[in-house]
Amino acid sequence: MTGAVRIEYTGVRDLRGPLLFVEGVSGVGWDEFATIVLDSGERRHGLVLEVDRDIAVVQVLQDTAGMNRTGTRVAFSGTPLRIPVGTGWLGRVCNGRGEPADGGPPVLGGAYAEVVGAPINPVRREPPSEAVLTGVGAVDVLTTLVRGQKLPVFSAAGLPHLELAVQITAQATCGGEPFAVVFAGMGLTHADTAFVREGLAARSAARELVLFLNTADDPVIERLLTPRLALTVAEHLAFTEGRHVLAVMTDMTAYSEALREVSAARGEIPARRAYPGYLYSDLASLYERCGRIKGRSGSVTILPVLTMPAGDITHPVPDLTGYITEGQIVLSGEVQAAGTYPPVDPLASLSRLMRKGTGAGRTRADHPAVAAQLIAALARSRQVRELADLIGRSALSPTDLRHLELEDAFRHRFLAQGTDEDRSLDDALDRAWEVLLTLPRSQLGMLPADLLDAHAPPQDQEAR
């Protein structure tokens, strides 16, 4: 606006952790972007968290260290934080604030978008109907990720969730259509950051990847901004550039702990386990930014990764995430202890939209039936194993022993996969058939007879 006067406020009433309390403000709204000038001339930036009468609470993105109340000036932009969007982000490595960390110039774009974002209007949502293939057999066959879905990975300390997230980021594809991955790392150690950059260097060089990396020693406020930046970039690539985009966000528990820390600094009344009462709505404001829009070719699919403290799936972060999302991929310490990667627990994992994106014309005609039969067989195998622990293997029937053989075959011939092995869906399904044919035909009642006839060897059919 021509002739606009920039107003700077000097009434800093308090500095509390990452928060700056400015009094005497007028016309300031929530989520406004603020520029903060220290008495040394250094500039920092912040976002308005709350306005109460003439007091504005500003979260400082670079923290409040080195600031003092008397020499600090604050100017409000009148608009929410906006960033440039476009294909210029592809191939770039940035910190959690979107600043280049690869030695390149600042990212430029032909348009700007508000970082706050908004969920897709339900009326304009297109139902998910096609798969995103990750190259990880256990995921693609048993918990298929569908375009526009939000499917979290539930893990625990010591499990290779970061390795799995990097592998999926490096290998994911979308049936030959324009595709990109946006990776948001939150609270990573420097060793983890180096691992991510090295593991994703090839995809980044191919300009199919955007990396946002927030480290554990970065300001806690930055951790709240990182996934919002990532999703803003992903939305433009999807709904304006027409790409299918996978947003991988790890670790959402680190994000939630940052939210709890800021809430405590604001003096808010804590809820369950000291997390703020709005944790559910805050997580939903991120997860619900995925989907497909009618009349547009792109999609945003979200794969959030979170660690469950002490492996507790009832902890507020996984508990609330489970309410919002459409299933979960659960990593198991027991499978990890057996030396199998990825340590996916198939019976605890679920993709609620799987049937929307699998079957004839989408993946393979036998896919839904094979997945259902394999899960059923594994459930029976687990029951037999528990029975064997009680009465001993010698008391089991021949069919029960075949189920124990199936469990071993599943772990070694189907589940086990290298961290850099990109397994095709056809290969994974063929391995699933090998495992299932460990059982007699009478135990495969969920598979149509024509499929069994096509896949069982002739001598096997005669024997059964």
Tab-separated table of C-alpha atoms in Angstrom:
chain	number	residue	atom	x	y	z
A	1	MET	CA	0.000	0.000	0.000
A	2	THR	CA	1.485	3.349	-1.059
A	3	GLY	CA	2.372	5.679	1.771
A	4	ALA	CA	1.959	3.028	4.488
A	5	VAL	CA	3.750	3.924	7.699
A	6	ARG	CA	5.784	1.220	9.412
A	7	ILE	CA	5.049	1.306	13.148
A	8	GLU	CA	7.678	0.001	15.550
A	9	TYR	CA	6.691	-0.876	19.094
A	10	THR	CA	9.222	-0.549	21.896
A	11	GLY	CA	6.988	-1.604	24.772
A	12	VAL	CA	8.497	-5.020	25.420
A	13	ARG	CA	6.992	-6.085	28.717
A	14	ASP	CA	8.557	-9.502	29.164
A	15	LEU	CA	10.899	-12.058	27.631
A	16	ARG	CA	9.984	-15.621	28.517
A	17	GLY	CA	11.769	-18.510	26.818
A	18	PRO	CA	11.076	-18.176	23.082
A	19	LEU	CA	8.266	-15.671	23.674
A	20	LEU	CA	8.237	-11.886	23.507
A	21	PHE	CA	5.386	-9.948	25.166
A	22	VAL	CA	4.745	-6.571	23.516
A	23	GLU	CA	2.317	-4.089	25.082
A	24	GLY	CA	0.577	-1.052	23.650
A	25	VAL	CA	-0.147	-2.669	20.281
A	26	SER	CA	-3.122	-1.802	18.108
A	27	GLY	CA	-4.606	-3.544	15.061
A	28	VAL	CA	-2.408	-6.625	15.422
A	29	GLY	CA	-3.898	-10.057	14.633
A	30	TRP	CA	-3.041	-13.688	15.197
A	31	ASP	CA	-0.394	-15.319	12.981
A	32	GLU	CA	0.974	-11.973	11.835
A	33	PHE	CA	4.607	-11.947	10.827
A	34	ALA	CA	6.806	-9.698	12.959
A	35	THR	CA	10.260	-8.211	12.450
A	36	ILE	CA	12.278	-7.735	15.646
A	37	VAL	CA	15.260	-5.359	15.733
A	38	LEU	CA	17.740	-5.663	18.621
A	39	ASP	CA	19.703	-2.704	19.966
A	40	SER	CA	22.759	-4.150	18.173
A	41	GLY	CA	20.933	-3.834	14.845
A	42	GLU	CA	20.450	-7.599	14.486
A	43	ARG	CA	17.132	-8.593	12.938
A	44	ARG	CA	15.037	-11.542	14.022
A	45	HIS	CA	11.591	-12.685	13.050
A	46	GLY	CA	8.530	-13.963	14.830
A	47	LEU	CA	4.865	-14.874	14.613
A	48	VAL	CA	1.996	-13.578	16.729
A	49	LEU	CA	0.634	-16.391	18.875
A	50	GLU	CA	-1.977	-14.454	20.795
A	51	VAL	CA	-3.398	-10.945	21.233
A	52	ASP	CA	-5.081	-9.987	24.500
A	53	ARG	CA	-6.351	-6.383	24.467
A	54	ASP	CA	-3.171	-4.343	23.818
A	55	ILE	CA	-0.650	-7.136	24.509
A	56	ALA	CA	0.713	-9.315	21.706
A	57	VAL	CA	2.548	-12.586	22.391
A	58	VAL	CA	5.204	-13.127	19.711
A	59	GLN	CA	7.080	-16.387	19.230
A	60	VAL	CA	10.626	-15.516	18.148
A	61	LEU	CA	11.851	-17.908	15.477
A	62	GLN	CA	15.521	-17.451	16.402
A	63	ASP	CA	14.821	-17.503	20.182
A	64	THR	CA	15.156	-14.573	22.593
A	65	ALA	CA	18.779	-15.174	23.643
A	66	GLY	CA	20.745	-11.905	23.727
A	67	MET	CA	17.632	-9.734	23.674
A	68	ASN	CA	16.707	-7.183	26.339
A	69	ARG	CA	13.505	-5.345	27.065
A	70	THR	CA	14.760	-1.772	26.629
A	71	GLY	CA	16.565	-1.967	23.299
A	72	THR	CA	14.168	-4.117	21.291
A	73	ARG	CA	11.821	-2.794	18.599
A	74	VAL	CA	9.013	-4.815	17.018
A	75	ALA	CA	7.186	-4.111	13.757
A	76	PHE	CA	4.177	-6.105	12.546
A	77	SER	CA	3.623	-6.793	8.844
A	78	GLY	CA	-0.183	-6.927	8.927
A	79	THR	CA	-0.147	-10.314	7.150
A	80	PRO	CA	0.684	-13.924	8.133
A	81	LEU	CA	4.093	-15.386	7.317
A	82	ARG	CA	4.390	-15.962	3.583
A	83	ILE	CA	7.068	-17.828	1.639
A	84	PRO	CA	7.885	-18.100	-2.062
A	85	VAL	CA	6.555	-21.316	-3.603
A	86	GLY	CA	7.301	-23.163	-6.804
A	87	THR	CA	9.649	-25.696	-8.356
A	88	GLY	CA	12.649	-23.682	-7.135
A	89	TRP	CA	12.447	-25.660	-3.895
A	90	LEU	CA	13.170	-28.962	-5.643
A	91	GLY	CA	16.699	-30.167	-5.038
A	92	ARG	CA	17.269	-27.748	-2.157
A	93	VAL	CA	18.368	-28.455	1.419
A	94	CYS	CA	17.114	-25.918	3.976
A	95	ASN	CA	17.021	-25.510	7.722
A	96	GLY	CA	13.785	-25.598	9.680
A	97	ARG	CA	13.065	-21.937	8.826
A	98	GLY	CA	13.414	-22.497	5.093
A	99	GLU	CA	16.833	-20.838	4.850
A	100	PRO	CA	19.349	-22.552	2.518
A	101	ALA	CA	21.656	-25.051	4.220
A	102	ASP	CA	23.284	-26.251	0.998
A	103	GLY	CA	25.358	-23.156	0.271
A	104	GLY	CA	22.984	-22.004	-2.465
A	105	PRO	CA	21.079	-18.738	-2.845
A	106	PRO	CA	17.736	-18.085	-1.145
A	107	VAL	CA	14.844	-19.950	-2.723
A	108	LEU	CA	12.798	-17.788	-5.066
A	109	GLY	CA	9.379	-18.420	-6.552
A	110	GLY	CA	6.869	-16.846	-8.849
A	111	ALA	CA	4.216	-16.743	-6.138
A	112	TYR	CA	3.891	-16.490	-2.371
A	113	ALA	CA	1.727	-18.604	-0.065
A	114	GLU	CA	0.755	-18.279	3.578
A	115	VAL	CA	2.481	-20.803	5.803
A	116	VAL	CA	-0.529	-21.142	8.101
A	117	GLY	CA	-2.434	-23.081	5.453
A	118	ALA	CA	-5.851	-24.679	5.832
A	119	PRO	CA	-7.419	-28.130	5.481
A	120	ILE	CA	-8.962	-29.015	2.138
A	121	ASN	CA	-12.663	-28.230	1.925
A	122	PRO	CA	-14.431	-31.607	2.346
A	123	VAL	CA	-16.827	-30.715	-0.491
A	124	ARG	CA	-13.872	-30.395	-2.881
A	125	ARG	CA	-12.049	-33.533	-1.772
A	126	GLU	CA	-11.531	-36.272	-4.340
A	127	PRO	CA	-11.677	-39.803	-2.839
A	128	PRO	CA	-8.259	-41.528	-2.842
A	129	SER	CA	-8.064	-44.242	-5.465
A	130	GLU	CA	-4.444	-44.945	-6.481
A	131	ALA	CA	-1.379	-46.214	-4.660
A	132	VAL	CA	1.922	-44.606	-3.769
A	133	LEU	CA	4.515	-47.383	-3.926
A	134	THR	CA	7.340	-47.123	-1.402
A	135	GLY	CA	9.616	-49.938	-2.549
A	136	VAL	CA	9.216	-51.534	0.905
A	137	GLY	CA	7.424	-54.847	0.420
A	138	ALA	CA	5.735	-55.037	3.820
A	139	VAL	CA	4.228	-51.578	3.332
A	140	ASP	CA	3.222	-51.919	-0.312
A	141	VAL	CA	1.543	-55.314	0.100
A	142	LEU	CA	0.007	-55.204	3.587
A	143	THR	CA	-0.502	-51.508	4.421
A	144	THR	CA	-0.626	-49.882	1.012
A	145	LEU	CA	-0.243	-46.105	1.010
A	146	VAL	CA	-2.875	-44.382	-1.147
A	147	ARG	CA	-2.577	-40.962	-2.788
A	148	GLY	CA	-4.079	-38.332	-0.528
A	149	GLN	CA	-3.887	-40.538	2.574
A	150	LYS	CA	-2.302	-39.734	5.936
A	151	LEU	CA	-0.635	-42.886	7.264
A	152	PRO	CA	1.659	-42.555	10.310
A	153	VAL	CA	4.572	-44.753	11.349
A	154	PHE	CA	4.487	-45.599	15.066
A	155	SER	CA	7.904	-46.429	16.456
A	156	ALA	CA	9.868	-46.424	19.707
A	157	ALA	CA	13.349	-45.453	20.817
A	158	GLY	CA	16.013	-47.705	19.327
A	159	LEU	CA	13.965	-48.784	16.322
A	160	PRO	CA	15.075	-47.820	12.785
A	161	HIS	CA	12.226	-45.423	12.006
A	162	LEU	CA	14.573	-42.811	10.537
A	163	GLU	CA	16.166	-45.429	8.285
A	164	LEU	CA	12.709	-46.493	7.101
A	165	ALA	CA	11.633	-42.873	6.535
A	166	VAL	CA	14.763	-42.194	4.478
A	167	GLN	CA	14.325	-45.407	2.483
A	168	ILE	CA	10.710	-44.577	1.653
A	169	THR	CA	11.682	-41.005	0.747
A	170	ALA	CA	14.410	-42.271	-1.572
A	171	GLN	CA	12.329	-44.980	-3.277
A	172	ALA	CA	8.688	-43.842	-3.391
A	173	THR	CA	7.072	-43.589	-6.808
A	174	CYS	CA	3.653	-42.875	-8.231
A	175	GLY	CA	3.171	-44.997	-11.324
A	176	GLY	CA	5.373	-42.902	-13.597
A	177	GLU	CA	3.393	-39.690	-13.008
A	178	PRO	CA	5.095	-36.410	-11.942
A	179	PHE	CA	6.193	-37.008	-8.361
A	180	ALA	CA	8.114	-35.262	-5.580
A	181	VAL	CA	8.897	-35.816	-1.920
A	182	VAL	CA	9.085	-33.150	0.778
A	183	PHE	CA	11.008	-34.322	3.846
A	184	ALA	CA	10.644	-32.431	7.139
A	185	GLY	CA	13.037	-33.512	9.895
A	186	MET	CA	12.398	-32.142	13.391
A	187	GLY	CA	14.685	-32.403	16.405
A	188	LEU	CA	17.331	-34.408	14.533
A	189	THR	CA	20.847	-34.885	15.867
A	190	HIS	CA	23.687	-33.726	13.641
A	191	ALA	CA	24.537	-37.381	12.933
A	192	ASP	CA	20.924	-37.985	11.869
A	193	THR	CA	21.026	-34.897	9.656
A	194	ALA	CA	24.169	-36.144	7.923
A	195	PHE	CA	22.566	-39.582	7.476
A	196	VAL	CA	19.459	-38.045	5.895
A	197	ARG	CA	21.421	-35.832	3.522
A	198	GLU	CA	23.683	-38.688	2.438
A	199	GLY	CA	20.833	-41.159	1.995
A	200	LEU	CA	18.769	-38.728	-0.086
A	201	ALA	CA	21.546	-37.118	-2.111
A	202	ALA	CA	20.618	-38.940	-5.330
A	203	ARG	CA	16.938	-37.958	-5.204
A	204	SER	CA	17.874	-34.397	-4.297
A	205	ALA	CA	20.261	-34.210	-7.239
A	206	ALA	CA	17.428	-35.413	-9.495
A	207	ARG	CA	15.339	-32.418	-8.319
A	208	GLU	CA	12.603	-34.647	-6.926
A	209	LEU	CA	13.115	-33.769	-3.265
A	210	VAL	CA	12.863	-30.835	-0.856
A	211	LEU	CA	14.638	-31.159	2.495
A	212	PHE	CA	13.785	-29.173	5.627
A	213	LEU	CA	16.096	-30.174	8.489
A	214	ASN	CA	15.608	-28.853	12.022
A	215	THR	CA	18.245	-30.028	14.490
A	216	ALA	CA	17.856	-30.605	18.213
A	217	ASP	CA	19.969	-27.552	19.066
A	218	ASP	CA	17.932	-25.198	16.862
A	219	PRO	CA	15.379	-22.925	18.579
A	220	VAL	CA	12.342	-24.851	19.729
A	221	ILE	CA	10.014	-22.449	17.905
A	222	GLU	CA	11.593	-23.412	14.607
A	223	ARG	CA	10.375	-26.974	15.191
A	224	LEU	CA	6.779	-25.736	15.075
A	225	LEU	CA	7.387	-23.933	11.793
A	226	THR	CA	9.190	-26.742	9.928
A	227	PRO	CA	6.206	-29.010	9.062
A	228	ARG	CA	4.106	-25.991	8.080
A	229	LEU	CA	6.772	-24.800	5.660
A	230	ALA	CA	7.039	-28.311	4.228
A	231	LEU	CA	3.296	-28.656	3.709
A	232	THR	CA	3.009	-25.186	2.159
A	233	VAL	CA	5.662	-26.131	-0.408
A	234	ALA	CA	4.015	-29.535	-0.948
A	235	GLU	CA	0.566	-28.014	-1.529
A	236	HIS	CA	1.841	-25.698	-4.253
A	237	LEU	CA	3.786	-28.484	-5.986
A	238	ALA	CA	0.643	-30.638	-5.889
A	239	PHE	CA	-2.295	-28.370	-6.570
A	240	THR	CA	-0.623	-25.726	-8.757
A	241	GLU	CA	2.245	-27.646	-10.414
A	242	GLY	CA	0.217	-30.857	-10.803
A	243	ARG	CA	2.615	-33.237	-9.043
A	244	HIS	CA	1.826	-36.054	-6.674
A	245	VAL	CA	3.701	-35.182	-3.481
A	246	LEU	CA	4.629	-37.344	-0.512
A	247	ALA	CA	5.334	-35.352	2.678
A	248	VAL	CA	7.439	-37.326	5.172
A	249	MET	CA	7.533	-35.682	8.610
A	250	THR	CA	9.732	-37.024	11.396
A	251	ASP	CA	9.586	-36.892	14.376
A	252	MET	CA	6.104	-35.639	15.281
A	253	THR	CA	6.793	-36.424	18.943
A	254	ALA	CA	9.633	-33.881	18.867
A	255	TYR	CA	7.185	-31.418	17.315
A	256	SER	CA	4.618	-32.097	20.044
A	257	GLU	CA	7.212	-31.650	22.785
A	258	ALA	CA	8.129	-28.289	21.277
A	259	LEU	CA	4.448	-27.359	21.352
A	260	ARG	CA	4.313	-28.373	25.021
A	261	GLU	CA	7.363	-26.234	25.825
A	262	VAL	CA	5.881	-23.155	24.176
A	263	SER	CA	2.557	-23.770	25.904
A	264	ALA	CA	4.319	-23.889	29.288
A	265	ALA	CA	6.134	-20.635	28.502
A	266	ARG	CA	2.777	-19.017	27.752
A	267	GLY	CA	1.495	-20.119	31.140
A	268	GLU	CA	-1.346	-22.203	29.713
A	269	ILE	CA	-3.155	-24.773	31.821
A	270	PRO	CA	-1.734	-28.185	30.861
A	271	ALA	CA	-3.849	-31.159	29.883
A	272	ARG	CA	-2.901	-34.828	29.661
A	273	ARG	CA	0.801	-35.404	30.437
A	274	ALA	CA	1.386	-31.644	30.422
A	275	TYR	CA	0.587	-31.299	26.711
A	276	PRO	CA	-1.693	-28.376	25.821
A	277	GLY	CA	-5.380	-29.087	25.519
A	278	TYR	CA	-5.298	-28.102	21.847
A	279	LEU	CA	-2.739	-30.771	20.867
A	280	TYR	CA	-5.442	-32.669	18.935
A	281	SER	CA	-6.539	-29.660	16.881
A	282	ASP	CA	-2.942	-28.597	16.283
A	283	LEU	CA	-1.962	-32.014	14.927
A	284	ALA	CA	-5.153	-32.090	12.855
A	285	SER	CA	-4.256	-28.700	11.328
A	286	LEU	CA	-1.181	-30.427	9.869
A	287	TYR	CA	-2.490	-33.879	8.989
A	288	GLU	CA	-5.653	-32.599	7.320
A	289	ARG	CA	-3.679	-30.602	4.756
A	290	CYS	CA	-3.311	-33.733	2.643
A	291	GLY	CA	-5.658	-35.095	0.010
A	292	ARG	CA	-6.794	-34.616	-3.563
A	293	ILE	CA	-8.897	-31.764	-4.942
A	294	LYS	CA	-11.583	-32.227	-7.580
A	295	GLY	CA	-10.501	-30.883	-10.940
A	296	ARG	CA	-6.777	-30.861	-10.078
A	297	SER	CA	-4.301	-33.554	-11.024
A	298	GLY	CA	-1.940	-33.451	-8.043
A	299	SER	CA	-2.193	-34.859	-4.536
A	300	VAL	CA	-0.540	-34.527	-1.125
A	301	THR	CA	0.071	-37.713	0.843
A	302	ILE	CA	1.404	-37.474	4.396
A	303	LEU	CA	3.602	-40.033	6.151
A	304	PRO	CA	4.238	-38.731	9.685
A	305	VAL	CA	6.735	-40.641	11.808
A	306	LEU	CA	6.487	-40.533	15.596
A	307	THR	CA	8.211	-42.259	18.483
A	308	MET	CA	6.082	-43.595	21.311
A	309	PRO	CA	7.752	-42.821	24.669
A	310	ALA	CA	8.474	-46.151	26.393
A	311	GLY	CA	6.643	-47.822	23.484
A	312	ASP	CA	3.310	-46.635	24.910
A	313	ILE	CA	0.753	-46.504	22.102
A	314	THR	CA	-1.710	-44.797	24.489
A	315	HIS	CA	0.643	-41.826	24.886
A	316	PRO	CA	-1.150	-38.603	23.806
A	317	VAL	CA	0.838	-38.117	20.584
A	318	PRO	CA	0.219	-41.567	18.993
A	319	ASP	CA	-3.227	-41.735	20.581
A	320	LEU	CA	-4.436	-38.467	19.054
A	321	THR	CA	-2.615	-39.147	15.793
A	322	GLY	CA	-4.516	-42.422	15.509
A	323	TYR	CA	-7.835	-40.585	15.802
A	324	ILE	CA	-6.949	-38.198	12.967
A	325	THR	CA	-5.172	-40.458	10.496
A	326	GLU	CA	-6.263	-43.438	8.390
A	327	GLY	CA	-4.360	-46.323	9.923
A	328	GLN	CA	-0.818	-46.855	11.120
A	329	ILE	CA	2.410	-48.734	10.395
A	330	VAL	CA	3.708	-50.090	13.707
A	331	LEU	CA	7.356	-51.024	14.220
A	332	SER	CA	8.039	-53.858	16.666
A	333	GLY	CA	10.901	-54.257	19.111
A	334	GLU	CA	10.379	-58.040	19.012
A	335	VAL	CA	10.896	-58.169	15.241
A	336	GLN	CA	13.899	-55.859	15.575
A	337	ALA	CA	15.407	-58.139	18.222
A	338	ALA	CA	15.128	-61.039	15.763
A	339	GLY	CA	17.400	-59.104	13.393
A	340	THR	CA	14.774	-58.377	10.736
A	341	TYR	CA	14.512	-55.072	8.866
A	342	PRO	CA	12.077	-53.398	8.502
A	343	PRO	CA	10.697	-54.451	11.900
A	344	VAL	CA	7.047	-54.006	10.892
A	345	ASP	CA	4.376	-55.691	13.023
A	346	PRO	CA	1.831	-56.710	10.351
A	347	LEU	CA	-0.948	-57.529	12.813
A	348	ALA	CA	-0.765	-54.139	14.536
A	349	SER	CA	-0.508	-52.236	11.248
A	350	LEU	CA	-3.424	-51.113	9.104
A	351	SER	CA	-4.163	-48.933	6.096
A	352	ARG	CA	-7.863	-48.063	6.133
A	353	LEU	CA	-7.820	-46.790	2.550
A	354	MET	CA	-5.851	-49.717	1.162
A	355	ARG	CA	-8.763	-51.254	-0.732
A	356	LYS	CA	-9.386	-47.919	-2.456
A	357	GLY	CA	-5.988	-48.082	-4.140
A	358	THR	CA	-5.351	-51.771	-4.768
A	359	GLY	CA	-6.662	-54.466	-7.075
A	360	ALA	CA	-7.175	-54.794	-10.815
A	361	GLY	CA	-6.228	-51.663	-12.760
A	362	ARG	CA	-4.431	-50.171	-9.770
A	363	THR	CA	-1.806	-52.554	-8.408
A	364	ARG	CA	-2.470	-56.210	-9.254
A	365	ALA	CA	-5.702	-58.192	-9.395
A	366	ASP	CA	-4.605	-60.647	-6.694
A	367	HIS	CA	-3.278	-57.983	-4.305
A	368	PRO	CA	-6.304	-57.515	-1.959
A	369	ALA	CA	-6.936	-61.251	-1.594
A	370	VAL	CA	-3.269	-62.082	-1.006
A	371	ALA	CA	-2.919	-59.358	1.631
A	372	ALA	CA	-6.079	-60.441	3.474
A	373	GLN	CA	-5.083	-64.120	3.422
A	374	LEU	CA	-1.540	-63.384	4.604
A	375	ILE	CA	-2.789	-61.329	7.556
A	376	ALA	CA	-5.277	-64.054	8.497
A	377	ALA	CA	-2.575	-66.726	8.270
A	378	LEU	CA	-0.181	-64.675	10.400
A	379	ALA	CA	-2.871	-64.169	13.038
A	380	ARG	CA	-3.374	-67.943	13.199
A	381	SER	CA	0.397	-68.487	13.322
A	382	ARG	CA	0.697	-66.186	16.310
A	383	GLN	CA	-2.027	-68.139	18.127
A	384	VAL	CA	-0.231	-71.397	17.365
A	385	ARG	CA	3.076	-70.005	18.651
A	386	GLU	CA	1.429	-69.004	21.921
A	387	LEU	CA	-0.116	-72.479	22.139
A	388	ALA	CA	3.273	-74.098	21.516
A	389	ASP	CA	4.744	-72.122	24.386
A	390	LEU	CA	2.102	-73.679	26.647
A	391	ILE	CA	1.977	-77.314	25.506
A	392	GLY	CA	5.142	-77.730	23.425
A	393	ARG	CA	5.651	-78.235	19.687
A	394	SER	CA	5.333	-82.021	19.991
A	395	ALA	CA	1.646	-81.679	20.878
A	396	LEU	CA	0.796	-79.587	17.804
A	397	SER	CA	-1.021	-80.939	14.764
A	398	PRO	CA	0.700	-81.094	11.351
A	399	THR	CA	-1.361	-78.091	10.220
A	400	ASP	CA	-0.282	-76.120	13.283
A	401	LEU	CA	3.347	-76.904	12.520
A	402	ARG	CA	2.821	-75.604	8.978
A	403	HIS	CA	1.593	-72.332	10.478
A	404	LEU	CA	4.808	-72.033	12.485
A	405	GLU	CA	6.737	-72.640	9.264
A	406	LEU	CA	4.699	-69.873	7.633
A	407	GLU	CA	5.650	-67.395	10.366
A	408	ASP	CA	9.357	-68.119	9.837
A	409	ALA	CA	8.974	-67.970	6.055
A	410	PHE	CA	7.164	-64.647	6.337
A	411	ARG	CA	9.951	-63.098	8.371
A	412	HIS	CA	12.836	-64.377	6.269
A	413	ARG	CA	11.434	-64.530	2.722
A	414	PHE	CA	8.923	-61.671	2.720
A	415	LEU	CA	9.537	-59.152	5.502
A	416	ALA	CA	13.347	-59.037	5.518
A	417	GLN	CA	14.677	-56.409	3.128
A	418	GLY	CA	17.848	-54.357	2.756
A	419	THR	CA	17.830	-50.687	3.746
A	420	ASP	CA	18.732	-49.765	0.165
A	421	GLU	CA	16.694	-52.483	-1.562
A	422	ASP	CA	13.949	-51.091	-3.794
A	423	ARG	CA	11.578	-54.037	-4.036
A	424	SER	CA	8.987	-53.963	-6.808
A	425	LEU	CA	5.345	-54.708	-6.018
A	426	ASP	CA	5.364	-57.749	-8.310
A	427	ASP	CA	8.384	-59.166	-6.481
A	428	ALA	CA	6.782	-58.495	-3.093
A	429	LEU	CA	3.491	-60.147	-4.096
A	430	ASP	CA	5.317	-63.157	-5.542
A	431	ARG	CA	7.159	-63.532	-2.238
A	432	ALA	CA	3.816	-63.338	-0.434
A	433	TRP	CA	2.560	-66.217	-2.582
A	434	GLU	CA	5.652	-68.262	-1.703
A	435	VAL	CA	4.943	-67.741	1.982
A	436	LEU	CA	1.237	-68.573	1.686
A	437	LEU	CA	1.920	-71.801	-0.205
A	438	THR	CA	3.719	-73.023	2.908
A	439	LEU	CA	0.219	-73.889	4.126
A	440	PRO	CA	-2.040	-76.669	2.790
A	441	ARG	CA	-4.690	-75.509	0.372
A	442	SER	CA	-7.416	-76.159	2.930
A	443	GLN	CA	-6.021	-73.292	5.056
A	444	LEU	CA	-6.184	-70.757	2.212
A	445	GLY	CA	-9.944	-70.265	2.120
A	446	MET	CA	-9.738	-66.488	1.510
A	447	LEU	CA	-8.065	-67.009	-1.879
A	448	PRO	CA	-10.295	-67.696	-4.912
A	449	ALA	CA	-9.781	-71.146	-6.475
A	450	ASP	CA	-8.659	-69.691	-9.806
A	451	LEU	CA	-5.865	-67.749	-8.107
A	452	LEU	CA	-4.713	-70.840	-6.243
A	453	ASP	CA	-4.763	-72.871	-9.440
A	454	ALA	CA	-2.669	-70.220	-11.176
A	455	HIS	CA	-0.011	-69.940	-8.464
A	456	ALA	CA	0.246	-73.357	-6.817
A	457	PRO	CA	2.618	-75.784	-8.615
A	458	PRO	CA	0.797	-78.743	-10.241
A	459	GLN	CA	2.447	-81.326	-7.956
A	460	ASP	CA	1.442	-79.192	-4.976
A	461	GLN	CA	-2.179	-79.094	-6.141
A	462	GLU	CA	-2.233	-82.880	-6.434
A	463	ALA	CA	-0.688	-83.338	-2.980
A	464	ARG	CA	-3.325	-81.127	-1.404
